[in-house]
Short mmCIF file of C-alpha atoms in Angstrom, two decimals:
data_model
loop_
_atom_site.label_atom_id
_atom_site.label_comp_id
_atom_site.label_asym_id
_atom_site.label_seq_id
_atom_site.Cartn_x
_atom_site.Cartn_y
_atom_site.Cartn_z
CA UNK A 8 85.18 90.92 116.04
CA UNK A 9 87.12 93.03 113.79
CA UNK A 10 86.54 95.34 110.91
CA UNK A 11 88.71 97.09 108.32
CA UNK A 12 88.01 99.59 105.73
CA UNK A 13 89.31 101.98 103.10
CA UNK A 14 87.13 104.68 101.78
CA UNK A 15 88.24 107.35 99.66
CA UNK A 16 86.12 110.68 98.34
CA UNK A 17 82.66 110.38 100.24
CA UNK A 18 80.02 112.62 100.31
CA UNK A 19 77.48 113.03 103.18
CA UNK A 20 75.61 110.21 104.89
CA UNK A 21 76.62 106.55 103.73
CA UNK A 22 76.74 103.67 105.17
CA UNK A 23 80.05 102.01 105.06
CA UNK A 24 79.71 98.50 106.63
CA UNK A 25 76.09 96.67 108.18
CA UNK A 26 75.48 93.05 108.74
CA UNK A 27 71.21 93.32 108.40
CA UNK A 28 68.45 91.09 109.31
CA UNK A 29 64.64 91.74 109.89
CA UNK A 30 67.19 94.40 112.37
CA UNK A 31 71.18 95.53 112.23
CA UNK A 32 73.95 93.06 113.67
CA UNK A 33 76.44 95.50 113.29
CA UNK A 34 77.28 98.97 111.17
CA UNK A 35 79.97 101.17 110.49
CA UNK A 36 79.06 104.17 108.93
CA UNK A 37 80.02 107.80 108.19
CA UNK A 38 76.92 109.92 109.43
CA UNK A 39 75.35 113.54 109.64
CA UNK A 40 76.78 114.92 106.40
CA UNK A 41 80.42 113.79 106.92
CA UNK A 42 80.72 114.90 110.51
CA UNK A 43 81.35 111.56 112.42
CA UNK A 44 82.32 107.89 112.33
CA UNK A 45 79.92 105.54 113.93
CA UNK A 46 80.02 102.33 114.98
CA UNK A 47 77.30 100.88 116.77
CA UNK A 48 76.64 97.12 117.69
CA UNK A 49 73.97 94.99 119.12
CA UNK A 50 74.20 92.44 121.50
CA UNK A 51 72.51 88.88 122.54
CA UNK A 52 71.12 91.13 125.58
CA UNK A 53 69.82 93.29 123.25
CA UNK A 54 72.14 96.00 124.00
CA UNK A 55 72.64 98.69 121.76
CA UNK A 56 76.03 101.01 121.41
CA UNK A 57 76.90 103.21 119.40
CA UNK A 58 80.33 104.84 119.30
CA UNK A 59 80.92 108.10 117.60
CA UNK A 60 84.31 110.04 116.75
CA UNK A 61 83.79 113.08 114.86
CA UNK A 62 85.91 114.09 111.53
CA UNK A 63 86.73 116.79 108.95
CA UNK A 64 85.38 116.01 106.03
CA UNK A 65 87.82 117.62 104.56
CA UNK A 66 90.55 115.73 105.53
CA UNK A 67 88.53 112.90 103.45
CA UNK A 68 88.79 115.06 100.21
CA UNK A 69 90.75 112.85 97.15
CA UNK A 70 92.79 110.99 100.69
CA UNK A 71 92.21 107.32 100.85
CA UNK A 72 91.58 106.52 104.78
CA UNK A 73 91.72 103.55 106.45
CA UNK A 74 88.76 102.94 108.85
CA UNK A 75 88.86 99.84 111.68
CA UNK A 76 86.57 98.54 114.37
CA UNK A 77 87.07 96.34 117.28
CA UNK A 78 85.00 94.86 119.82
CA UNK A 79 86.20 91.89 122.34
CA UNK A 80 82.93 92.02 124.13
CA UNK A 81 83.50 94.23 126.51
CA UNK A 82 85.03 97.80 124.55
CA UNK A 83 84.65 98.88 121.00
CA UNK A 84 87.11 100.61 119.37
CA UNK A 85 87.68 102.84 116.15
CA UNK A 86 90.97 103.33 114.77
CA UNK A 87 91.41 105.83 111.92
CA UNK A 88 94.13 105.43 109.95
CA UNK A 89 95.88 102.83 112.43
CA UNK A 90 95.22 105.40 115.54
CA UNK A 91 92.77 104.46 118.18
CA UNK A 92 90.51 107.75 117.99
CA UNK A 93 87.47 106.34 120.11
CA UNK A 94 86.48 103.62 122.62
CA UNK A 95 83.33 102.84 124.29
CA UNK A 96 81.86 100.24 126.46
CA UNK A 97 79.64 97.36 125.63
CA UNK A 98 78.72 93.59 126.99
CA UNK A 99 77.42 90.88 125.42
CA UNK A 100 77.88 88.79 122.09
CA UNK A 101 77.35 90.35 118.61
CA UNK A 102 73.51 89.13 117.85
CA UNK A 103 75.45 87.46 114.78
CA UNK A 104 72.99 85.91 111.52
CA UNK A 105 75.00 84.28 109.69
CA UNK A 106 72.06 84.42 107.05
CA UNK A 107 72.08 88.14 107.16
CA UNK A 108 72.86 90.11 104.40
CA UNK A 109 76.42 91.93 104.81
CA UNK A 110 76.35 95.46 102.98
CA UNK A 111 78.88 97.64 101.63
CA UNK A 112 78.85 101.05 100.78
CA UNK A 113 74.74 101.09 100.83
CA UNK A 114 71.21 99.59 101.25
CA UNK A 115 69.64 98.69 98.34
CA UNK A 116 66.28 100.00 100.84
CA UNK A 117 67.87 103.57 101.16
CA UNK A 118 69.10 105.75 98.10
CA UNK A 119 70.34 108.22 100.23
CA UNK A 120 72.50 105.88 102.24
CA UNK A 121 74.47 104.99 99.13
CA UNK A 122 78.58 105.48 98.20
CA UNK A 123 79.34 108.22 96.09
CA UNK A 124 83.11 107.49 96.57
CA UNK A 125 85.62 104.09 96.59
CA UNK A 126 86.29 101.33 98.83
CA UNK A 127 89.24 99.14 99.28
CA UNK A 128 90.39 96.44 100.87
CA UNK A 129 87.69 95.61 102.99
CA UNK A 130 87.96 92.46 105.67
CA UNK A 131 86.30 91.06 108.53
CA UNK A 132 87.45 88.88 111.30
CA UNK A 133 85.98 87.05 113.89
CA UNK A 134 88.89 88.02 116.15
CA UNK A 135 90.00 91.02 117.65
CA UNK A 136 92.96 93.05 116.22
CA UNK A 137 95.24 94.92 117.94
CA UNK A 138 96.75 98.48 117.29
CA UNK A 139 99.97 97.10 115.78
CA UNK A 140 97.72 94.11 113.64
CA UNK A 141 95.59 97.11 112.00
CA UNK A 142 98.40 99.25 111.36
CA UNK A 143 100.33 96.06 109.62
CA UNK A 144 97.15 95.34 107.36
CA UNK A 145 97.58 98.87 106.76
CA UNK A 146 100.45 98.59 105.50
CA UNK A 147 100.52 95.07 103.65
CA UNK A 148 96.74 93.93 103.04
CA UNK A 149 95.66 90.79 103.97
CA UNK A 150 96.20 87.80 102.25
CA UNK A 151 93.61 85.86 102.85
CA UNK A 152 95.01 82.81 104.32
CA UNK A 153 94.77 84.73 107.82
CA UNK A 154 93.62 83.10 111.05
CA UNK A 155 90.31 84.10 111.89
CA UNK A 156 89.84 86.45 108.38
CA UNK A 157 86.32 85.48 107.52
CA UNK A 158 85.96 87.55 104.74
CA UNK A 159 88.21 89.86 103.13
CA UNK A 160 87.51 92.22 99.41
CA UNK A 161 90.51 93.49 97.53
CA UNK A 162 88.14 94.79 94.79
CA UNK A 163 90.90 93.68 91.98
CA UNK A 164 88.34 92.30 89.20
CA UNK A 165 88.48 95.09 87.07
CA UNK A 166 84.99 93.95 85.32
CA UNK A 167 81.92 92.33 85.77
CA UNK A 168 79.37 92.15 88.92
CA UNK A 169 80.92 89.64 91.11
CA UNK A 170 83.29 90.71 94.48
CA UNK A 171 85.25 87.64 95.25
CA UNK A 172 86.04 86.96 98.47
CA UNK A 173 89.57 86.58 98.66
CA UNK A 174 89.88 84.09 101.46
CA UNK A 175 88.68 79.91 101.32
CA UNK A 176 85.03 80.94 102.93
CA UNK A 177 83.22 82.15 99.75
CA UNK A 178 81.81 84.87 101.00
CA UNK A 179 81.71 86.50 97.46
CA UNK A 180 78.99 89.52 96.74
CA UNK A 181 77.39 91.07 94.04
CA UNK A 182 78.09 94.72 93.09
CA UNK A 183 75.50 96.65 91.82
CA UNK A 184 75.25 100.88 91.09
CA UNK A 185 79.67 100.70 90.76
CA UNK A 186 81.27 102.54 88.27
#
């Protein structure tokens, strides 16, 4: 599993990435007024982890960033900016829905969980990416002809309330609160 992310000009708590059911698959998220990344993950064991790497918020300020997670089963990883910053340990398979709702920037549920910022260029894969993978979709985006992309957002409509999915899986979403 494999996520990728770029966020620009966030305030506080929000809640970047989460795959949700009647409970969380998986979430990325910036937390505790700007202070930290997390990533946390649960399992078909029913494990829970949750892997943190702390930030200046500052050094989000009117920056575009590029946030990635990893997990092969075993470790999770966050890269930041195409740098692995944090790994943690973790077994099991991702307790995967593919019937649950995938999120971004918000919960409809939770008003304080919501963007005030941009995102860009979002994907997900159902593979794990390596250092030098992340920092080549860093620097050339996806296509989205990509084995094992299963969904990936370029955010290049320009109007109306539909986020098409830029690979053949029609994953597309609707955005609501954007401006």
């Amino acid at each position: 599993f494999s996520s990728d992310i770029w966020i620009d000009e966030f305030t506080e708590f929000i809640v970047l990435l989460r795959q949700d059911g009647a409970q969380f698959d998986w979430l990325l998220q910036i937390n505790d007024n700007g202070s930290f990344i997390e990533s946390q993950i649960i399992t078909n064991t029913h494990n829970e982890a949750g892997l943190y790497h702390y930030i200046d918020a500052d050094d989000f300020l009117n920056k575009w960033n590029n946030i990635a997670t990893t997990y092969d089963g075993e470790y999770i990883h966050i890269y930041l900016n195409g740098e692995l910053v944090q790994t943690g340990t973790l077994d099991g398979i991702i307790n995967y829905d593919e019937n649950n709702i995938l999120y971004f920037g918000g919960l409809p549920m939770a008003d304080d969980h919501r963007l005030n910022g941009k995102l860009d260029n979002i994907s997900i894969w159902n593979t794990v990416l390596n250092q030098s993978q992340i920092q080549s979709y860093i620097a050339t985006p996806p296509t989205g002809s990509e084995t094992g992309l299963v969904g990936y957002w370029n955010f290049n409509e320009g109007t109306g309330t539909t986020l098409a999915d830029q690979t053949s899986n029609d994953n597309d979403g609707t955005i609501t609160g954007a401006s």
